[in-house]
Amino acid sequence: MNIYNTLSRKKEEFIPLHAPNVGLYVCGPTVYGDPHLGHARPAITFDVLFRYLQHLGYKVRYVRNITDVGHLENDADAGEDKIAKKARLDQLEPMEVVQYYVNRYHKAMEALNVLPPSIEPHASGHIMEQIEFTQKILDAGYAYESEGSVYFDVEKYNKDYRYGKLSGRNVEEMLETTRELDGQSEKRRSVDFALWKKASPEHIMRWKAPWSEGFPGWHMECSAMGTKYLGEEFDIHGGGMDLMFPHHECEIAQSCAALGKDSVRYWMHNNMITIGGQKMGKSLGNFITLEQFFTGNHPLLSKAFSPMTIRFFILQAHYRSTVDFSSEALEASEKGLERLLEGYARLLKLEGAGPMASASPVFDLRSDCEAAMNDDLNTPVVIAHLFDALKTINLVHDGKASISAGELAELKEVFGLYLEKLLGIKDESAQNKGTEAYQKAIDLLLNIRLEAKKNKDWATSDRIRNELSALGFEIKDTKEGFEWRL
RNA sequence: GGUACUUUGGCCGAGUGGUUAGGCACCGGUCUGCAAAACCGUUGACGGCGGUUCGAAUCCGCCAAGUACCUCCA
């Protein structure tokens, strides 16, 4: 398959370092707040990649970290990190905050049908590794200690390697534009970044290190944990585009400085989600949590949207495009998804007959979907192919076309493979059907209605329909009789 | 200011040189006691100007508009 590599800004053929094993690392959430739409996109994107690589026969070790040490707040809050701040404000243990939001994150991911990664390491559980990694960089001469903190020497590193190759930044220019703004800091240069930070007295998350009691810098966990679980060199590193600079740039520098070589072969970045053309952000007030989507409890939402609708909506855009969220767009996706799922249910009940057509479009579905996935995970095109197949399914269902047993078997297999296994779309309404007795009771009512209809007793028939509708049932009359759903 | 990128029909969203993407909506039709649903079908587009080419939504240049990153963020 081909993967767009941010490093080369080109699509490249994916060749694993140690086939059939593949190492995949993705930047996970910082757990100091409720999971929101922004967490859903990378999780779903790389979930599909994880599923597809496995489908291709690779043994994938998928590492997605939990950032529970917290990134530094801005300079005004010098030295305080998000989790520590949240814990202090709520008078909780930092790990209480972490546990609470990790649980919430897992719950949301499960609802979105995102498979759990192979390893989900916590930054707080890998302080030793981060200290060792920092020491390696110091030993290699690319870092310096200052007042108990350790900083990465970007200028020196840039002389031997090249800092900024991922995001296209030029260190000389960065130094020129920022040098004068820099006051008396512990850092030699404003572009230098912290590998270890000495904790201020009020900072409650702290660990002992050779340099001071403190905590690791923001980028260290990914270098340390990535190489710990996937080796000094591994295949794919993913994350949001906003992490390209400085986070991933610094990661590259750290790993390269410590190990003398690049760790990551393919860098993949998913684009952002916008709301009304604007980025979603806490400071912009257009922030919507996943729970708010599931319940519809937000002024920007016209109604509740199911997790599968969110998942489908995200997959209807390519992962490298921005995707603009609106209630309208979501409603459009919801309807399309429903149609697709009903078609799939219909397909599973179909029976084949007639002669085998040798050049049936059914047999193109597999190769078309495969080609789309191989082209940098083009899920919107896969979905378009499924909609094309849906047309065939409906024609057969309506008796306007016939299909051979062989074609039907292929269609069922491929449709199910892509929709359920690879895109990870499942029919949620199946869970809403209730017990068998309950279903039979509803069927009984609707059968009575059917009889009333036969007798042209419209009063009874309409009464049953209207009252069930009022209770939230959706009644559909069909040729054979009826269908219903809650 | 620097860096990266975007601009496709009413809306969402694929597509990188020549052939229908797809979804939603609209419209027409089938079905129906009525209605809904479902199904079928049709219409409709490539920001502006110039260039390369037999031919450009697709390549190049300029212009315009917009977004993100450079500071916590997926």
Coordinates of C-alpha atoms (C1' of nucleotides) in Angstrom, one line a residue:
Chain A
M1 CA 0.0 0.0 0.0
N2 CA 1.0 3.6 -0.4
I3 CA 1.2 6.0 2.5
Y4 CA 1.7 9.7 2.4
N5 CA 4.8 10.4 4.3
T6 CA 5.0 13.9 5.8
L7 CA 8.8 13.7 5.8
S8 CA 9.0 13.5 2.0
R9 CA 5.5 15.1 1.3
K10 CA 4.9 12.3 -1.1
K11 CA 3.0 9.1 -1.2
E12 CA 5.5 6.2 -0.7
E13 CA 5.1 2.5 -0.9
F14 CA 4.9 1.1 2.5
I15 CA 7.6 -1.4 3.1
P16 CA 8.0 -2.6 6.7
L17 CA 11.4 -2.8 8.3
H18 CA 10.8 -6.3 9.6
A19 CA 7.9 -7.9 7.8
P20 CA 5.5 -9.4 8.8
N21 CA 5.9 -7.2 11.9
V22 CA 4.8 -3.6 11.8
G23 CA 5.4 -1.0 14.5
L24 CA 2.8 1.8 14.8
Y25 CA 3.0 4.6 17.3
V26 CA 0.2 7.2 17.6
C27 CA 0.1 10.2 19.9
G28 CA -2.8 9.6 22.3
P29 CA -4.8 12.0 24.5
T30 CA -3.6 14.3 27.2
V31 CA -6.1 13.2 29.9
Y32 CA -7.1 16.4 31.6
G33 CA -10.5 16.9 30.0
D34 CA -13.4 15.1 28.4
P35 CA -12.8 13.4 25.1
H36 CA -14.0 15.5 22.2
L37 CA -14.2 15.4 18.4
G38 CA -10.5 16.2 18.1
H39 CA -9.7 12.9 19.8
A40 CA -12.1 11.0 17.6
R41 CA -10.3 11.8 14.3
P42 CA -6.8 10.4 14.9
A43 CA -8.3 7.5 16.9
I44 CA -10.6 6.5 14.0
T45 CA -8.0 7.2 11.3
F46 CA -5.3 5.0 12.8
D47 CA -7.9 2.5 13.9
V48 CA -8.7 1.9 10.3
L49 CA -5.0 1.8 9.4
F50 CA -4.5 -0.8 12.3
R51 CA -7.3 -2.9 10.9
Y52 CA -6.2 -2.7 7.3
L53 CA -2.6 -3.5 8.1
Q54 CA -3.7 -6.6 9.9
H55 CA -6.0 -7.5 7.0
L56 CA -3.0 -7.3 4.8
G57 CA -1.4 -10.0 6.9
Y58 CA 0.9 -7.9 9.1
K59 CA 1.4 -8.5 12.7
V60 CA 1.0 -5.0 14.1
R61 CA 2.1 -3.7 17.4
Y62 CA 0.1 -0.6 17.9
V63 CA 1.2 1.7 20.7
R64 CA -0.9 4.7 21.6
N65 CA 0.2 6.6 24.6
I66 CA -1.6 8.3 27.4
T67 CA -0.1 11.6 28.3
D68 CA -0.7 11.9 32.0
V69 CA 2.2 14.0 33.0
G70 CA 0.7 16.9 31.2
H71 CA 2.2 19.4 28.9
L72 CA 3.5 22.6 30.2
E73 CA 1.1 25.5 30.3
N74 CA 2.2 28.7 28.6
D75 CA 5.0 30.8 30.1
A76 CA 2.7 32.8 32.3
D77 CA 2.0 29.6 34.3
A78 CA 5.7 28.8 34.4
G79 CA 6.3 25.2 35.2
E80 CA 2.7 24.1 35.8
D81 CA 1.2 21.3 33.7
K82 CA -2.4 20.7 32.8
I83 CA -3.0 17.7 35.0
A84 CA -1.3 19.2 38.0
K85 CA -3.3 22.4 37.6
K86 CA -6.6 20.5 37.2
A87 CA -5.8 18.4 40.2
R88 CA -4.9 21.4 42.3
L89 CA -8.1 23.3 41.3
D90 CA -10.3 20.4 42.1
Q91 CA -8.4 19.3 45.1
L92 CA -7.7 15.9 43.7
E93 CA -4.8 13.6 43.4
P94 CA -3.3 14.1 39.9
M95 CA -3.7 10.4 39.3
E96 CA -7.4 10.7 40.2
V97 CA -7.8 13.2 37.4
V98 CA -5.9 10.9 35.1
Q99 CA -7.9 7.8 35.9
Y100 CA -11.2 9.7 35.6
Y101 CA -10.5 10.9 32.1
V102 CA -8.8 7.8 30.9
N103 CA -12.0 5.9 31.8
R104 CA -14.1 8.5 29.9
Y105 CA -11.8 8.3 26.9
H106 CA -11.9 4.5 26.8
K107 CA -15.7 4.6 27.0
A108 CA -15.9 7.0 24.1
M109 CA -13.5 5.0 22.0
E110 CA -15.4 1.8 22.6
A111 CA -18.6 3.6 21.5
L112 CA -16.9 4.7 18.4
N113 CA -15.9 1.0 17.8
V114 CA -12.2 2.0 18.0
L115 CA -10.2 -1.1 18.8
P116 CA -7.9 -0.9 21.8
P117 CA -4.2 -0.6 20.8
S118 CA -1.7 -3.3 21.6
I119 CA 0.0 -1.3 24.3
E120 CA -1.3 1.9 25.9
P121 CA 1.6 3.2 27.9
H122 CA 1.3 6.0 30.4
A123 CA 4.0 8.7 30.4
S124 CA 3.9 8.7 34.2
G125 CA 4.8 5.0 34.2
H126 CA 7.9 5.6 32.1
I127 CA 9.8 8.3 34.0
M128 CA 12.9 6.1 34.3
E129 CA 13.0 5.6 30.6
Q130 CA 12.6 9.3 30.0
I131 CA 15.4 10.1 32.4
E132 CA 17.7 7.6 30.7
F133 CA 16.8 9.0 27.3
T134 CA 17.6 12.5 28.5
Q135 CA 20.9 11.3 29.9
K136 CA 21.7 9.8 26.5
I137 CA 21.2 13.1 24.8
L138 CA 23.4 14.8 27.4
D139 CA 26.1 12.2 26.9
A140 CA 25.9 12.8 23.2
G141 CA 26.5 16.5 23.8
Y142 CA 23.2 17.8 22.4
A143 CA 21.8 19.0 25.7
Y144 CA 22.8 21.2 28.6
E145 CA 21.8 21.5 32.2
S146 CA 20.7 24.8 33.6
E147 CA 19.3 25.5 37.1
G148 CA 18.2 21.9 37.5
S149 CA 16.5 21.7 34.2
V150 CA 17.9 20.1 31.0
Y151 CA 17.4 21.7 27.6
F152 CA 18.0 20.5 24.1
D153 CA 20.6 22.4 22.2
V154 CA 18.8 23.0 19.0
E155 CA 21.6 25.2 17.4
K156 CA 24.3 22.5 18.0
Y157 CA 22.0 19.7 16.8
N158 CA 21.2 21.7 13.7
K159 CA 24.9 21.9 12.8
D160 CA 25.2 18.1 12.7
Y161 CA 21.7 17.1 11.6
R162 CA 18.9 19.2 10.4
Y163 CA 16.3 20.6 12.8
G164 CA 13.0 21.4 11.1
K165 CA 13.0 18.8 8.3
L166 CA 9.5 17.6 9.1
S167 CA 7.7 20.9 9.3
G168 CA 9.9 22.8 6.8
R169 CA 11.3 25.2 9.4
N170 CA 14.6 26.9 9.2
V171 CA 16.5 27.3 12.4
E172 CA 18.6 30.3 11.4
E173 CA 15.5 32.2 10.6
M174 CA 13.8 31.1 13.8
L175 CA 16.8 32.3 15.7
E176 CA 16.8 35.6 13.9
T177 CA 13.2 36.3 14.6
T178 CA 13.1 35.3 18.2
R179 CA 16.6 36.2 19.5
E180 CA 15.8 39.8 20.6
L181 CA 12.5 38.9 22.2
D182 CA 14.3 36.5 24.5
G183 CA 14.9 37.8 28.0
Q184 CA 17.1 36.3 30.7
S185 CA 15.9 32.7 30.5
E186 CA 17.5 29.5 31.7
K187 CA 17.5 28.5 28.0
R188 CA 20.5 29.6 25.8
R189 CA 18.2 30.0 22.9
S190 CA 14.5 30.5 22.6
V191 CA 14.3 27.6 20.2
D192 CA 15.7 25.2 22.8
F193 CA 13.2 23.0 24.5
A194 CA 13.0 21.3 27.8
L195 CA 14.0 17.6 28.2
W196 CA 13.7 17.8 32.0
K197 CA 12.1 20.6 34.0
K198 CA 12.8 21.3 37.6
A199 CA 9.5 21.5 39.5
S200 CA 8.5 24.7 41.2
P201 CA 7.4 24.4 44.8
E202 CA 3.7 24.4 44.1
H203 CA 4.1 21.8 41.3
I204 CA 2.5 18.6 42.6
M205 CA 3.6 16.1 39.9
R206 CA 7.3 15.5 40.5
W207 CA 9.9 12.8 40.3
K208 CA 13.5 12.5 41.3
A209 CA 16.1 12.8 38.6
P210 CA 19.9 13.4 38.6
W211 CA 19.4 17.1 37.9
S212 CA 16.5 18.0 40.2
E213 CA 13.1 16.9 41.4
G214 CA 10.9 17.6 38.5
F215 CA 9.2 16.2 35.5
P216 CA 10.0 15.3 31.9
G217 CA 9.6 17.8 29.0
W218 CA 6.7 17.5 26.7
H219 CA 8.2 15.6 23.8
M220 CA 10.2 13.1 25.8
E221 CA 7.6 10.5 26.5
C222 CA 7.0 9.6 22.8
S223 CA 10.8 9.2 22.1
A224 CA 11.3 7.1 25.2
M225 CA 8.2 4.9 24.9
G226 CA 8.2 4.6 21.1
T227 CA 11.7 3.2 21.1
K228 CA 11.1 1.1 24.2
Y229 CA 8.2 -0.8 22.7
L230 CA 8.9 -0.6 19.0
G231 CA 12.7 -0.5 18.8
E232 CA 15.2 2.2 17.9
E233 CA 13.8 2.2 14.4
F234 CA 10.1 1.6 13.6
D235 CA 7.7 1.9 10.8
I236 CA 4.9 4.4 11.3
H237 CA 4.3 7.3 13.7
G238 CA 1.0 9.1 13.5
G239 CA -0.8 12.0 15.1
G240 CA -2.6 15.2 14.4
M241 CA -1.2 17.8 12.1
D242 CA -1.0 20.3 14.9
L243 CA 1.6 18.1 16.5
M244 CA 3.9 18.3 13.6
F245 CA 5.6 21.3 15.1
P246 CA 7.0 21.5 17.6
H247 CA 6.1 18.1 19.1
H248 CA 7.1 15.7 16.3
E249 CA 10.0 17.9 15.2
C250 CA 11.4 17.8 18.7
E251 CA 10.8 14.0 18.9
I252 CA 12.9 13.5 15.7
A253 CA 15.7 15.7 17.1
Q254 CA 15.7 13.9 20.5
S255 CA 15.8 10.4 19.0
C256 CA 18.3 11.4 16.4
A257 CA 20.5 13.0 19.0
A258 CA 20.4 10.1 21.4
L259 CA 20.5 7.3 18.8
G260 CA 22.4 8.9 16.0
K261 CA 19.7 7.9 13.5
D262 CA 16.1 8.5 12.7
S263 CA 13.6 6.4 14.5
V264 CA 10.6 6.7 12.3
R265 CA 10.2 5.7 8.7
Y266 CA 6.8 7.0 7.9
W267 CA 5.2 10.0 9.5
M268 CA 1.5 10.3 9.1
H269 CA -0.6 13.2 10.1
N270 CA -4.4 13.5 10.2
N271 CA -5.9 16.9 9.5
M272 CA -8.0 18.9 11.9
I273 CA -11.8 19.1 12.4
T274 CA -13.3 22.5 11.9
I275 CA -16.7 23.9 13.0
G276 CA -18.1 26.5 10.8
G277 CA -14.7 26.7 9.0
Q278 CA -12.9 27.3 12.3
K279 CA -10.8 25.1 14.3
M280 CA -12.3 23.6 17.3
G281 CA -10.7 24.9 20.4
K282 CA -11.4 25.5 24.1
S283 CA -10.6 29.2 23.8
L284 CA -12.9 29.6 20.8
G285 CA -16.1 28.4 22.5
N286 CA -17.0 26.0 19.8
F287 CA -15.8 23.0 21.7
I288 CA -18.0 19.9 21.6
T289 CA -17.3 16.8 23.6
L290 CA -18.1 13.3 22.3
E291 CA -20.7 12.9 25.0
Q292 CA -22.5 16.0 23.8
F293 CA -22.7 14.6 20.3
F294 CA -24.1 11.3 21.7
T295 CA -26.7 13.1 23.7
G296 CA -27.3 16.1 21.4
N297 CA -26.8 18.4 24.4
H298 CA -25.1 21.4 22.8
P299 CA -26.4 24.6 21.2
L300 CA -24.6 23.9 17.9
L301 CA -26.3 20.5 17.5
S302 CA -29.8 20.0 16.2
K303 CA -30.1 16.6 17.6
A304 CA -28.2 13.7 19.1
F305 CA -25.8 11.8 16.8
S306 CA -24.8 8.2 17.3
P307 CA -21.2 7.2 17.6
M308 CA -21.4 5.3 14.3
T309 CA -22.7 8.5 12.6
I310 CA -19.6 10.3 13.9
R311 CA -17.4 7.5 12.8
F312 CA -19.0 7.3 9.3
F313 CA -18.9 11.1 8.9
I314 CA -15.2 11.2 9.7
L315 CA -14.5 8.3 7.3
Q316 CA -16.4 10.0 4.5
A317 CA -13.6 12.5 4.3
H318 CA -10.0 11.7 3.6
Y319 CA -7.9 11.8 6.7
R320 CA -5.5 14.5 5.3
S321 CA -8.3 16.9 4.5
T322 CA -9.9 19.2 7.0
V323 CA -13.4 18.2 7.7
D324 CA -16.1 20.7 8.6
F325 CA -18.6 19.7 11.1
S326 CA -22.2 20.9 11.1
S327 CA -25.5 19.5 12.1
E328 CA -26.5 19.5 8.4
A329 CA -23.5 17.6 7.3
L330 CA -24.0 15.1 10.1
E331 CA -27.6 14.6 9.3
A332 CA -26.7 13.9 5.7
S333 CA -24.2 11.3 6.8
E334 CA -26.7 9.7 9.2
K335 CA -29.1 9.1 6.4
G336 CA -26.5 7.7 4.1
L337 CA -25.2 5.4 6.8
E338 CA -28.7 4.2 7.6
R339 CA -29.3 3.4 3.9
L340 CA -26.0 1.5 3.7
L341 CA -26.7 -0.5 6.8
E342 CA -30.3 -1.4 5.7
G343 CA -28.8 -2.4 2.4
Y344 CA -26.3 -4.6 4.1
A345 CA -29.0 -6.3 6.2
R346 CA -31.0 -6.8 3.0
L347 CA -28.0 -8.3 1.3
L348 CA -27.5 -10.9 4.0
K349 CA -31.1 -12.1 3.4
L350 CA -30.8 -12.3 -0.4
E351 CA -30.5 -15.6 -2.2
G352 CA -28.7 -16.1 -5.4
A353 CA -30.1 -17.6 -8.5
G354 CA -29.5 -17.6 -12.2
P355 CA -26.3 -18.0 -14.2
M356 CA -23.0 -16.7 -13.2
A357 CA -22.1 -13.6 -15.1
S358 CA -18.4 -13.6 -15.8
A359 CA -18.0 -9.9 -16.1
S360 CA -20.2 -8.8 -13.3
P361 CA -19.4 -5.5 -11.5
V362 CA -19.7 -7.5 -8.3
F363 CA -16.3 -8.9 -8.9
D364 CA -14.8 -5.4 -9.2
L365 CA -15.9 -4.4 -5.8
R366 CA -13.0 -6.1 -4.0
S367 CA -10.3 -4.8 -6.2
D368 CA -11.8 -1.3 -6.3
C369 CA -12.0 -1.1 -2.5
E370 CA -8.5 -2.5 -2.2
A371 CA -7.1 0.0 -4.6
A372 CA -8.8 2.8 -2.6
M373 CA -7.4 1.6 0.7
N374 CA -4.0 1.1 -0.8
D375 CA -4.0 4.7 -2.0
D376 CA -3.2 6.3 1.3
L377 CA -6.2 5.0 3.1
N378 CA -8.8 6.6 0.9
T379 CA -11.9 5.7 2.9
P380 CA -14.3 8.1 1.2
V381 CA -13.7 6.3 -2.1
V382 CA -14.2 2.9 -0.4
I383 CA -17.6 4.2 0.8
A384 CA -18.5 5.4 -2.6
H385 CA -17.8 1.9 -4.0
L386 CA -20.0 0.5 -1.3
F387 CA -22.8 2.8 -2.3
D388 CA -22.4 1.6 -5.9
A389 CA -22.7 -2.0 -4.7
L390 CA -25.8 -0.9 -2.7
K391 CA -27.5 -0.1 -6.0
T392 CA -26.9 -3.7 -7.2
I393 CA -28.2 -5.1 -3.9
N394 CA -31.4 -3.0 -4.2
L395 CA -32.0 -3.9 -7.8
V396 CA -31.7 -7.6 -6.9
H397 CA -33.9 -7.1 -3.8
D398 CA -36.6 -5.5 -6.0
G399 CA -36.4 -8.3 -8.5
K400 CA -35.2 -6.0 -11.2
A401 CA -31.9 -7.8 -11.6
S402 CA -30.7 -11.3 -10.7
I403 CA -27.5 -12.4 -9.2
S404 CA -25.8 -15.8 -9.2
A405 CA -24.9 -17.7 -6.0
G406 CA -21.2 -17.1 -6.7
E407 CA -21.7 -13.4 -7.1
L408 CA -23.8 -13.1 -4.1
A409 CA -21.3 -14.9 -1.9
E410 CA -18.6 -12.6 -3.1
L411 CA -20.7 -9.6 -2.6
K412 CA -21.7 -10.6 1.0
E413 CA -18.1 -11.3 1.9
V414 CA -16.6 -8.1 0.4
F415 CA -19.3 -5.8 1.6
G416 CA -19.0 -7.2 5.1
L417 CA -15.3 -7.1 5.1
Y418 CA -15.0 -3.5 4.2
L419 CA -18.0 -2.1 6.0
E420 CA -17.7 -4.0 9.3
K421 CA -14.2 -5.3 9.6
L422 CA -12.1 -2.6 8.0
L423 CA -14.2 0.6 8.3
G424 CA -15.4 -0.7 11.6
I425 CA -19.1 0.3 11.0
K426 CA -21.6 -1.7 13.0
D427 CA -25.4 -1.6 13.1
E428 CA -26.3 0.1 16.3
S429 CA -30.0 -0.4 15.8
A430 CA -29.6 -4.1 16.4
Q431 CA -28.9 -3.3 20.0
N432 CA -32.2 -1.4 20.2
K433 CA -34.4 -4.3 19.3
G434 CA -35.1 -5.6 22.8
T435 CA -35.9 -9.1 23.9
E436 CA -37.5 -11.7 21.7
A437 CA -40.8 -11.5 23.6
Y438 CA -40.8 -7.7 23.2
Q439 CA -40.2 -8.0 19.5
K440 CA -43.0 -10.6 19.1
A441 CA -45.4 -8.3 21.0
I442 CA -44.7 -5.5 18.5
D443 CA -45.0 -7.9 15.6
L444 CA -48.3 -9.0 17.0
L445 CA -49.6 -5.4 17.0
L446 CA -48.5 -4.8 13.5
N447 CA -50.0 -8.0 12.3
I448 CA -53.3 -6.9 13.7
R449 CA -52.9 -3.7 11.8
L450 CA -52.1 -5.7 8.7
E451 CA -55.4 -7.6 9.1
A452 CA -57.3 -4.3 9.7
K453 CA -55.8 -3.0 6.5
K454 CA -57.0 -6.0 4.6
N455 CA -60.5 -5.4 5.9
K456 CA -60.1 -1.7 5.0
D457 CA -60.6 -0.8 8.6
W458 CA -58.5 2.3 8.3
A459 CA -59.4 3.6 11.7
T460 CA -57.8 0.7 13.5
S461 CA -54.9 0.5 11.2
D462 CA -54.1 4.2 11.5
R463 CA -54.6 4.1 15.3
I464 CA -51.9 1.4 15.7
R465 CA -49.6 3.2 13.4
N466 CA -50.0 6.6 14.9
E467 CA -49.8 5.5 18.5
L468 CA -46.7 3.4 17.9
S469 CA -45.1 6.3 16.1
A470 CA -45.9 8.6 19.0
L471 CA -44.0 6.1 21.2
G472 CA -40.9 6.5 19.0
F473 CA -41.4 3.5 16.7
E474 CA -40.7 3.9 13.0
I475 CA -43.2 1.9 11.0
K476 CA -42.5 1.1 7.4
D477 CA -45.0 -0.6 5.2
T478 CA -43.4 -2.9 2.7
K479 CA -44.7 -5.2 -0.1
E480 CA -44.5 -8.3 2.1
G481 CA -45.9 -6.6 5.2
F482 CA -44.0 -4.3 7.5
E483 CA -40.7 -3.4 9.1
W484 CA -40.2 -1.5 12.3
R485 CA -37.5 0.0 14.4
L486 CA -37.2 2.1 17.5
Chain B
rG1 C1' 6.3 38.2 9.4
rG2 C1' 7.8 32.8 8.6
rU3 C1' 6.0 27.7 7.5
rA4 C1' 2.4 24.3 5.6
rC5 C1' -2.1 24.0 3.1
rU6 C1' -7.0 24.9 1.1
rU7 C1' -10.6 27.0 -2.7
rU8 C1' -15.1 21.5 -6.7
rG9 C1' -22.6 21.8 -8.2
rG10 C1' -27.8 24.2 -2.8
rC11 C1' -24.7 21.5 1.3
rC12 C1' -20.8 17.7 2.5
rG13 C1' -17.0 15.5 -0.1
rA14 C1' -13.5 12.2 -3.8
rG15 C1' -10.7 13.1 -8.0
rU16 C1' -4.0 15.1 -10.5
rG17 C1' -4.1 15.6 -18.1
rG18 C1' -8.9 13.1 -22.1
rU19 C1' -14.0 8.7 -19.6
rU20 C1' -20.6 9.3 -14.4
rA21 C1' -16.9 9.7 -7.9
rG22 C1' -20.2 9.2 -3.9
rG23 C1' -23.6 11.0 0.0
rC24 C1' -27.5 14.6 1.5
rA25 C1' -31.2 17.9 -0.5
rC26 C1' -34.2 19.2 -4.9
rC27 C1' -37.1 17.5 -9.1
rG28 C1' -39.5 13.3 -11.9
rG29 C1' -41.2 8.3 -11.4
rU30 C1' -42.5 3.2 -9.1
rC31 C1' -45.1 1.4 -4.9
rU32 C1' -49.4 2.8 -1.5
rG33 C1' -56.4 3.3 1.2
rC34 C1' -53.8 7.8 2.8
rA35 C1' -49.1 9.0 4.6
rA36 C1' -44.3 7.7 5.6
rA37 C1' -40.5 4.7 4.3
rA38 C1' -38.1 2.2 0.5
rC39 C1' -36.5 1.8 -4.5
rC40 C1' -35.4 3.8 -9.6
rG41 C1' -34.0 8.0 -12.6
rU42 C1' -32.5 13.1 -14.0
rU43 C1' -30.4 17.9 -13.4
rG44 C1' -26.1 20.5 -11.6
rA45 C1' -19.2 22.0 -10.5
rC46 C1' -14.4 22.7 -10.7
rG47 C1' -12.1 30.9 -7.0
rG48 C1' -10.2 34.8 -10.9
rC49 C1' -6.7 36.0 -14.9
rG50 C1' -2.8 34.3 -18.0
rG51 C1' 0.5 30.2 -19.7
rU52 C1' 2.0 25.0 -21.3
rU53 C1' -0.8 21.2 -24.2
rC54 C1' -4.3 18.4 -29.7
rG55 C1' -6.8 18.6 -24.9
rA56 C1' -6.6 21.0 -17.8
rA57 C1' -10.8 20.7 -12.2
rU58 C1' -6.0 18.1 -12.7
rC59 C1' 0.6 21.0 -14.6
rC60 C1' 3.1 26.3 -14.3
rG61 C1' 2.8 31.7 -13.0
rC62 C1' 0.3 35.8 -10.9
rC63 C1' -3.9 37.6 -8.2
rA64 C1' -8.0 37.0 -4.7
rA65 C1' -10.2 34.6 -0.5
rG66 C1' -9.7 31.3 3.6
rU67 C1' -7.4 27.8 7.3
rA68 C1' -3.8 25.8 10.4
rC69 C1' 1.0 25.9 12.8
rC70 C1' 5.0 29.1 14.8
rU71 C1' 1.9 29.5 22.3
rC72 C1' -1.8 24.7 25.4
rC73 C1' -4.6 21.9 21.7
rA74 C1' -6.2 15.9 17.9

